[in-house]
mmCIF file of C-alpha atoms and ligand atoms in Angstrom:
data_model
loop_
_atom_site.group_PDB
_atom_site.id
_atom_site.type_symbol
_atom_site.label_atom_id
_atom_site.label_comp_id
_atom_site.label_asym_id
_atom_site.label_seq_id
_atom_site.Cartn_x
_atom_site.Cartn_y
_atom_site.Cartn_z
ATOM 1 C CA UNK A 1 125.468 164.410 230.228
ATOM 2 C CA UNK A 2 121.943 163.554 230.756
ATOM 3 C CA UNK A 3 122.184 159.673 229.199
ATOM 4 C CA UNK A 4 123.739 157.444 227.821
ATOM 5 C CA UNK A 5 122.766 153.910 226.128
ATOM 6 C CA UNK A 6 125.524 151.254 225.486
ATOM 7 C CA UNK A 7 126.166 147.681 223.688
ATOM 8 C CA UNK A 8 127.196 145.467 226.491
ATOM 9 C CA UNK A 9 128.162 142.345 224.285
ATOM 10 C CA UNK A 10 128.519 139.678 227.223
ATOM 11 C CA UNK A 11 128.961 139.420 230.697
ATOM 12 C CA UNK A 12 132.695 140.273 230.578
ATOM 13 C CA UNK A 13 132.119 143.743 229.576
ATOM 14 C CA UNK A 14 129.269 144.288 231.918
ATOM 15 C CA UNK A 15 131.107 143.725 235.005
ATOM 16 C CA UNK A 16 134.052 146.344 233.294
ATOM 17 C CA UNK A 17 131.408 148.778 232.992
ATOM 18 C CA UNK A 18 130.326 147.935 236.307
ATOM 19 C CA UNK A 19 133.878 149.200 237.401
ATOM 20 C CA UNK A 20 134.168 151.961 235.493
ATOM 21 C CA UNK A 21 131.239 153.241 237.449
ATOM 22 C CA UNK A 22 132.749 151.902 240.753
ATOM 23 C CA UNK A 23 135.315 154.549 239.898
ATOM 24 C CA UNK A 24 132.771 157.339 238.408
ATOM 25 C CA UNK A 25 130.498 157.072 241.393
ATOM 26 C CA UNK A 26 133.426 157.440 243.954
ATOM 27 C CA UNK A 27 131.567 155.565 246.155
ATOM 28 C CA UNK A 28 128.583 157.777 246.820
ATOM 29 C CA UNK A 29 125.201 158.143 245.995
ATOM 30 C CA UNK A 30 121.837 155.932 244.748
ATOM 31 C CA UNK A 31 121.820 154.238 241.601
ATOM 32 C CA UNK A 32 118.585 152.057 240.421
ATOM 33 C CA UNK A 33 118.496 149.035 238.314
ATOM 34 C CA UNK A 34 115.905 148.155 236.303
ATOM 35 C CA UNK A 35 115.139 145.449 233.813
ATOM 36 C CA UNK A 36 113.424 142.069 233.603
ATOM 37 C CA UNK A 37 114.455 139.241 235.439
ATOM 38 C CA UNK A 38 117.887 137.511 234.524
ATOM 39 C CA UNK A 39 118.462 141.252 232.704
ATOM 40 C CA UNK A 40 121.535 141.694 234.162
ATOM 41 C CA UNK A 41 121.313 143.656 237.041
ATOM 42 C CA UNK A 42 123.325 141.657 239.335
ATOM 43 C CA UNK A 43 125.876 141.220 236.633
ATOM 44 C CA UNK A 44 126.711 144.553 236.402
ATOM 45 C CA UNK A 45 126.096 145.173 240.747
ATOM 46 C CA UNK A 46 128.694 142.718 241.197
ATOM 47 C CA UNK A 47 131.082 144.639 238.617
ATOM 48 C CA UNK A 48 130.334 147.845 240.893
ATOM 49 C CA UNK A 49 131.214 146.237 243.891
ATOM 50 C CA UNK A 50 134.473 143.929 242.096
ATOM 51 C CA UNK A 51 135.375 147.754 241.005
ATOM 52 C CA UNK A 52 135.943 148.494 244.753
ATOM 53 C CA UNK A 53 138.487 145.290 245.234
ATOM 54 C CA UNK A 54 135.699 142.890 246.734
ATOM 55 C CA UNK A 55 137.296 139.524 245.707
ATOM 56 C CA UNK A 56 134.459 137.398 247.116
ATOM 57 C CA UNK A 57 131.280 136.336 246.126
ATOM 58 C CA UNK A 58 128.580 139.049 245.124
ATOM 59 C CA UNK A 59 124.949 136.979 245.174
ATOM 60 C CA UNK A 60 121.751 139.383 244.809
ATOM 61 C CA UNK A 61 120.216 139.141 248.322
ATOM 62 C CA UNK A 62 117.033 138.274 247.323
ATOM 63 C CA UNK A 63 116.104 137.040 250.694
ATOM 64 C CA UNK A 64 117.764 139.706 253.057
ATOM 65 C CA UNK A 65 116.655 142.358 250.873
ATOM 66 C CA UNK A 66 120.242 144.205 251.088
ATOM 67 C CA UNK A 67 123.930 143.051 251.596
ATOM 68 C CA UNK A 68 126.001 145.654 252.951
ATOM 69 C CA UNK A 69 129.702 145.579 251.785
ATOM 70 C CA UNK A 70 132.772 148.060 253.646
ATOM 71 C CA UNK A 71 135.404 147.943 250.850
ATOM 72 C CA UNK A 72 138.110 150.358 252.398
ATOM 73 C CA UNK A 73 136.490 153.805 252.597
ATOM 74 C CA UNK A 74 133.468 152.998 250.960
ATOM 75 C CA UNK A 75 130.591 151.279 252.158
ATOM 76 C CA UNK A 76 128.293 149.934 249.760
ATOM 77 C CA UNK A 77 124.667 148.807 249.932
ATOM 78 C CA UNK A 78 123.099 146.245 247.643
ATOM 79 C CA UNK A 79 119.251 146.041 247.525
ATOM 80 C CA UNK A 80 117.377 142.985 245.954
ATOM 81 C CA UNK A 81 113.567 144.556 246.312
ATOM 82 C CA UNK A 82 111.883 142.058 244.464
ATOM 83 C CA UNK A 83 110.425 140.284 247.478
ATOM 84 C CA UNK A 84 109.357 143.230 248.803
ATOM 85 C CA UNK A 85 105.474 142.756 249.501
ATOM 86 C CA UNK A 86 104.898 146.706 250.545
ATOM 87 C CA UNK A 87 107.059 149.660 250.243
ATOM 88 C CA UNK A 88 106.808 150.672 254.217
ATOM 89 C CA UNK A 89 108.676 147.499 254.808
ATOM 90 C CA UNK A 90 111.817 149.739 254.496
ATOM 91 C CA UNK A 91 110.977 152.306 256.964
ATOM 92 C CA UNK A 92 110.691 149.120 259.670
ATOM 93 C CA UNK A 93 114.145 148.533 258.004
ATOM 94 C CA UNK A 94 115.401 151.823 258.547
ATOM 95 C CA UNK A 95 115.980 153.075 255.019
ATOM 96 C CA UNK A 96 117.317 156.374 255.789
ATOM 97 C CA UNK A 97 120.393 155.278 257.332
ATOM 98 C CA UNK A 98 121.273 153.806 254.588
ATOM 99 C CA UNK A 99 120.108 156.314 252.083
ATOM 100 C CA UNK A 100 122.577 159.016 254.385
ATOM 101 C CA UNK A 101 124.374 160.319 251.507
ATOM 102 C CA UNK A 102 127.685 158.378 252.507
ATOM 103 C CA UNK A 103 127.515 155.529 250.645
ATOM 104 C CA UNK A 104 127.285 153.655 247.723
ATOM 105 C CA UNK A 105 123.253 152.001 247.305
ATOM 106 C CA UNK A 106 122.590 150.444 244.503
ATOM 107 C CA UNK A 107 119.085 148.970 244.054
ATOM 108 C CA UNK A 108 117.983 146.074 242.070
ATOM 109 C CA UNK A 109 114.208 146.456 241.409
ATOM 110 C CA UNK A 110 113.831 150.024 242.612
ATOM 111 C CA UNK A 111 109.804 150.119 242.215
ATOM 112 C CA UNK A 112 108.775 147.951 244.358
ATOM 113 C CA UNK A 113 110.124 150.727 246.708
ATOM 114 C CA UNK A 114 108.624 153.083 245.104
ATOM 115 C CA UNK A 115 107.479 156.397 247.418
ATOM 116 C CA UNK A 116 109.997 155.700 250.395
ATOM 117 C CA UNK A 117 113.143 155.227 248.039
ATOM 118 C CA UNK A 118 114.901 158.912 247.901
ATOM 119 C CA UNK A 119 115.202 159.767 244.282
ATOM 120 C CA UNK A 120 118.461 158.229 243.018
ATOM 121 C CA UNK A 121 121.818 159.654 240.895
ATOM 122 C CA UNK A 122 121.701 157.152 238.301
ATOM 123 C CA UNK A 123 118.887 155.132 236.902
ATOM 124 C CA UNK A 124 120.418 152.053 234.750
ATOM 125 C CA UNK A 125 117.609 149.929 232.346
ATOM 126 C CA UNK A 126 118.926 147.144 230.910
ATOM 127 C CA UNK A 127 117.387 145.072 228.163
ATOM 128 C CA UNK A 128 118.324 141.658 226.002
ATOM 129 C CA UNK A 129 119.602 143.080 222.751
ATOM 130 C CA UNK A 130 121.161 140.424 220.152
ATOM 131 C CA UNK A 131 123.734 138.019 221.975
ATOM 132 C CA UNK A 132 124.073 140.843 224.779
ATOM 133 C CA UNK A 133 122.467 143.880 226.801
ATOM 134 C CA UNK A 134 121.790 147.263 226.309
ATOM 135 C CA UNK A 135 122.178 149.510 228.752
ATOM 136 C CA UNK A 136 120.113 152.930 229.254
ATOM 137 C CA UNK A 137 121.942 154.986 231.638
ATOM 138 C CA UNK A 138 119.782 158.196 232.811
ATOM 139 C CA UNK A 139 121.219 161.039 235.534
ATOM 140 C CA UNK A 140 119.028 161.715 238.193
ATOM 141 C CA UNK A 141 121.131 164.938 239.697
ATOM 142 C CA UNK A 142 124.213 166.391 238.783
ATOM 143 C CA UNK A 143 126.671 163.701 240.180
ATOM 144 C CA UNK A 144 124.837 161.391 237.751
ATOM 145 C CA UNK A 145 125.334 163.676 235.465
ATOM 146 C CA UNK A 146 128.972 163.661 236.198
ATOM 147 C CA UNK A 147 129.222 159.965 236.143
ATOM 148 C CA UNK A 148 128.357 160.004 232.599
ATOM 149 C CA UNK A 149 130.569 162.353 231.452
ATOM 150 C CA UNK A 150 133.139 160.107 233.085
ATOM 151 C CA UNK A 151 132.144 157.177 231.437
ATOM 152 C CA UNK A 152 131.418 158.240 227.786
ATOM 153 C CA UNK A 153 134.810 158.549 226.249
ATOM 154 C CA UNK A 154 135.927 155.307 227.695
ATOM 155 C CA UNK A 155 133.400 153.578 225.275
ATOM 156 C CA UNK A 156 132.802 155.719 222.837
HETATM 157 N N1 ATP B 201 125.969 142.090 228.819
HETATM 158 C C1 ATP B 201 125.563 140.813 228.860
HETATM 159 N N2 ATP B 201 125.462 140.076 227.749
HETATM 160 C C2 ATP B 201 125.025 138.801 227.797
HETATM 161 N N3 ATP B 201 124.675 138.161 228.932
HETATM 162 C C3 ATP B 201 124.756 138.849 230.081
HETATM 163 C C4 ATP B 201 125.186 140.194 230.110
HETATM 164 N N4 ATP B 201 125.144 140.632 231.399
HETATM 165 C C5 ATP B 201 124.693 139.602 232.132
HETATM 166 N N5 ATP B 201 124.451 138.533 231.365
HETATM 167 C C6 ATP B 201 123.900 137.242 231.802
HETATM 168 O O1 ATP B 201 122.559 137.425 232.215
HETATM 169 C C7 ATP B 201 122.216 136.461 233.197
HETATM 170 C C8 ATP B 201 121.344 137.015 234.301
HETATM 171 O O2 ATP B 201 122.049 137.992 234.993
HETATM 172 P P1 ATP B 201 121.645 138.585 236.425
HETATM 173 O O3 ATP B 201 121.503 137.550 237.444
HETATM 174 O O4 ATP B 201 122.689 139.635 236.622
HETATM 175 O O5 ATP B 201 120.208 139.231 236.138
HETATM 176 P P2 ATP B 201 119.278 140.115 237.095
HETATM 177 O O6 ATP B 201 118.792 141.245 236.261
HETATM 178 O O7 ATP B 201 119.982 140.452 238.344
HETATM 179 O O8 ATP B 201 118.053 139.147 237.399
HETATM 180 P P3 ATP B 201 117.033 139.148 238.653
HETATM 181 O O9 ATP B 201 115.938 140.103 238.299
HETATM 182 O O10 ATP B 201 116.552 137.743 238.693
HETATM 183 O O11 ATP B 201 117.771 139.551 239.876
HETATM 184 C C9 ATP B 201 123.532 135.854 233.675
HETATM 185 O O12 ATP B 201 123.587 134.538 233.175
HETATM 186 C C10 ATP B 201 124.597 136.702 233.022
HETATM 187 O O13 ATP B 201 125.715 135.950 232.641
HETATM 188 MG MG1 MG B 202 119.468 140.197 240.362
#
């Protein structure tokens, strides 16, 4: 499956969807959040990374550009980009290692990255609709396109 757009009425069902792809993704792979500010994108980050059995605190690391997370076997990268002033900030940060293929990276405000980013598995868009969300999901590659599949019948 290609995409996939769903209601997300509140904040409650955004962090279960958040899990559900916690359990799609396996814990592998690049998945890009996009949307206006206060769109959600941490909401649903924090689901992803509740989905692995963090019980902590999940803030968007606006300020240290990525929180890293080992949650068993997985190790999970957040990225917060939206301070970032120029893209080749991330190769003095050393974005490949991250980027290896082993874990989980999700990225919250994936353009500002834009040209050093590797191309990612998922690309989620999330915009205000009504009381809640909607959420555009969009493979990038054929594990995204795997995720999906897993997804769809849970909701639909
Ligand atoms: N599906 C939803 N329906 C209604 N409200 C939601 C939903 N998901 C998240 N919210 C609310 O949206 C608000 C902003 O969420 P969040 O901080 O996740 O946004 P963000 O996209 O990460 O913003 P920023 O760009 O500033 O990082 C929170 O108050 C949260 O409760
Ligand atoms: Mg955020």
């Amino acid at each position: 499956m290609q995409s996939l757009t769903l209601f997300v009425p509140d904040e409650t069902a955004m962090t279960a969807l958040g899990a559900q792809l916690a359990t799609a993704s396996r814990g592998h792979g690049t998945v890009f959040l996009e949307g206006d500010l206060g769109a959600g994108k941490t909401t649903l980050s924090r689901g992803i990374v509740r989905g692995f059995g963090h019980v902590g605190a999940v803030k968007s690391p606006t300020f240290t550009l990525v929180e890293p997370y080992e949650l068993g076997a997985i190790t999970l990268y957040h990225f917060d980009l939206y301070r970032l002033a120029d893209p080749e900030e991330l190769e003095f940060m050393g974005i490949r290692d991250y980027f290896d293929g082993n874990a989980l990276c999700l990225v919250e405000w994936p353009r500002k990255g834009e040209g050093v980013l590797p191309k990612p598995d998922l690309t989620i868009t999330i915009s205000a609709h009504e009381q809640g969300r909607l959420v555009e999901l969009r493979a990038g590659s054929s594990s995204g396109e795997t995720w999906l599949g897993a997804l769809a019948p849970v909701d639909q």
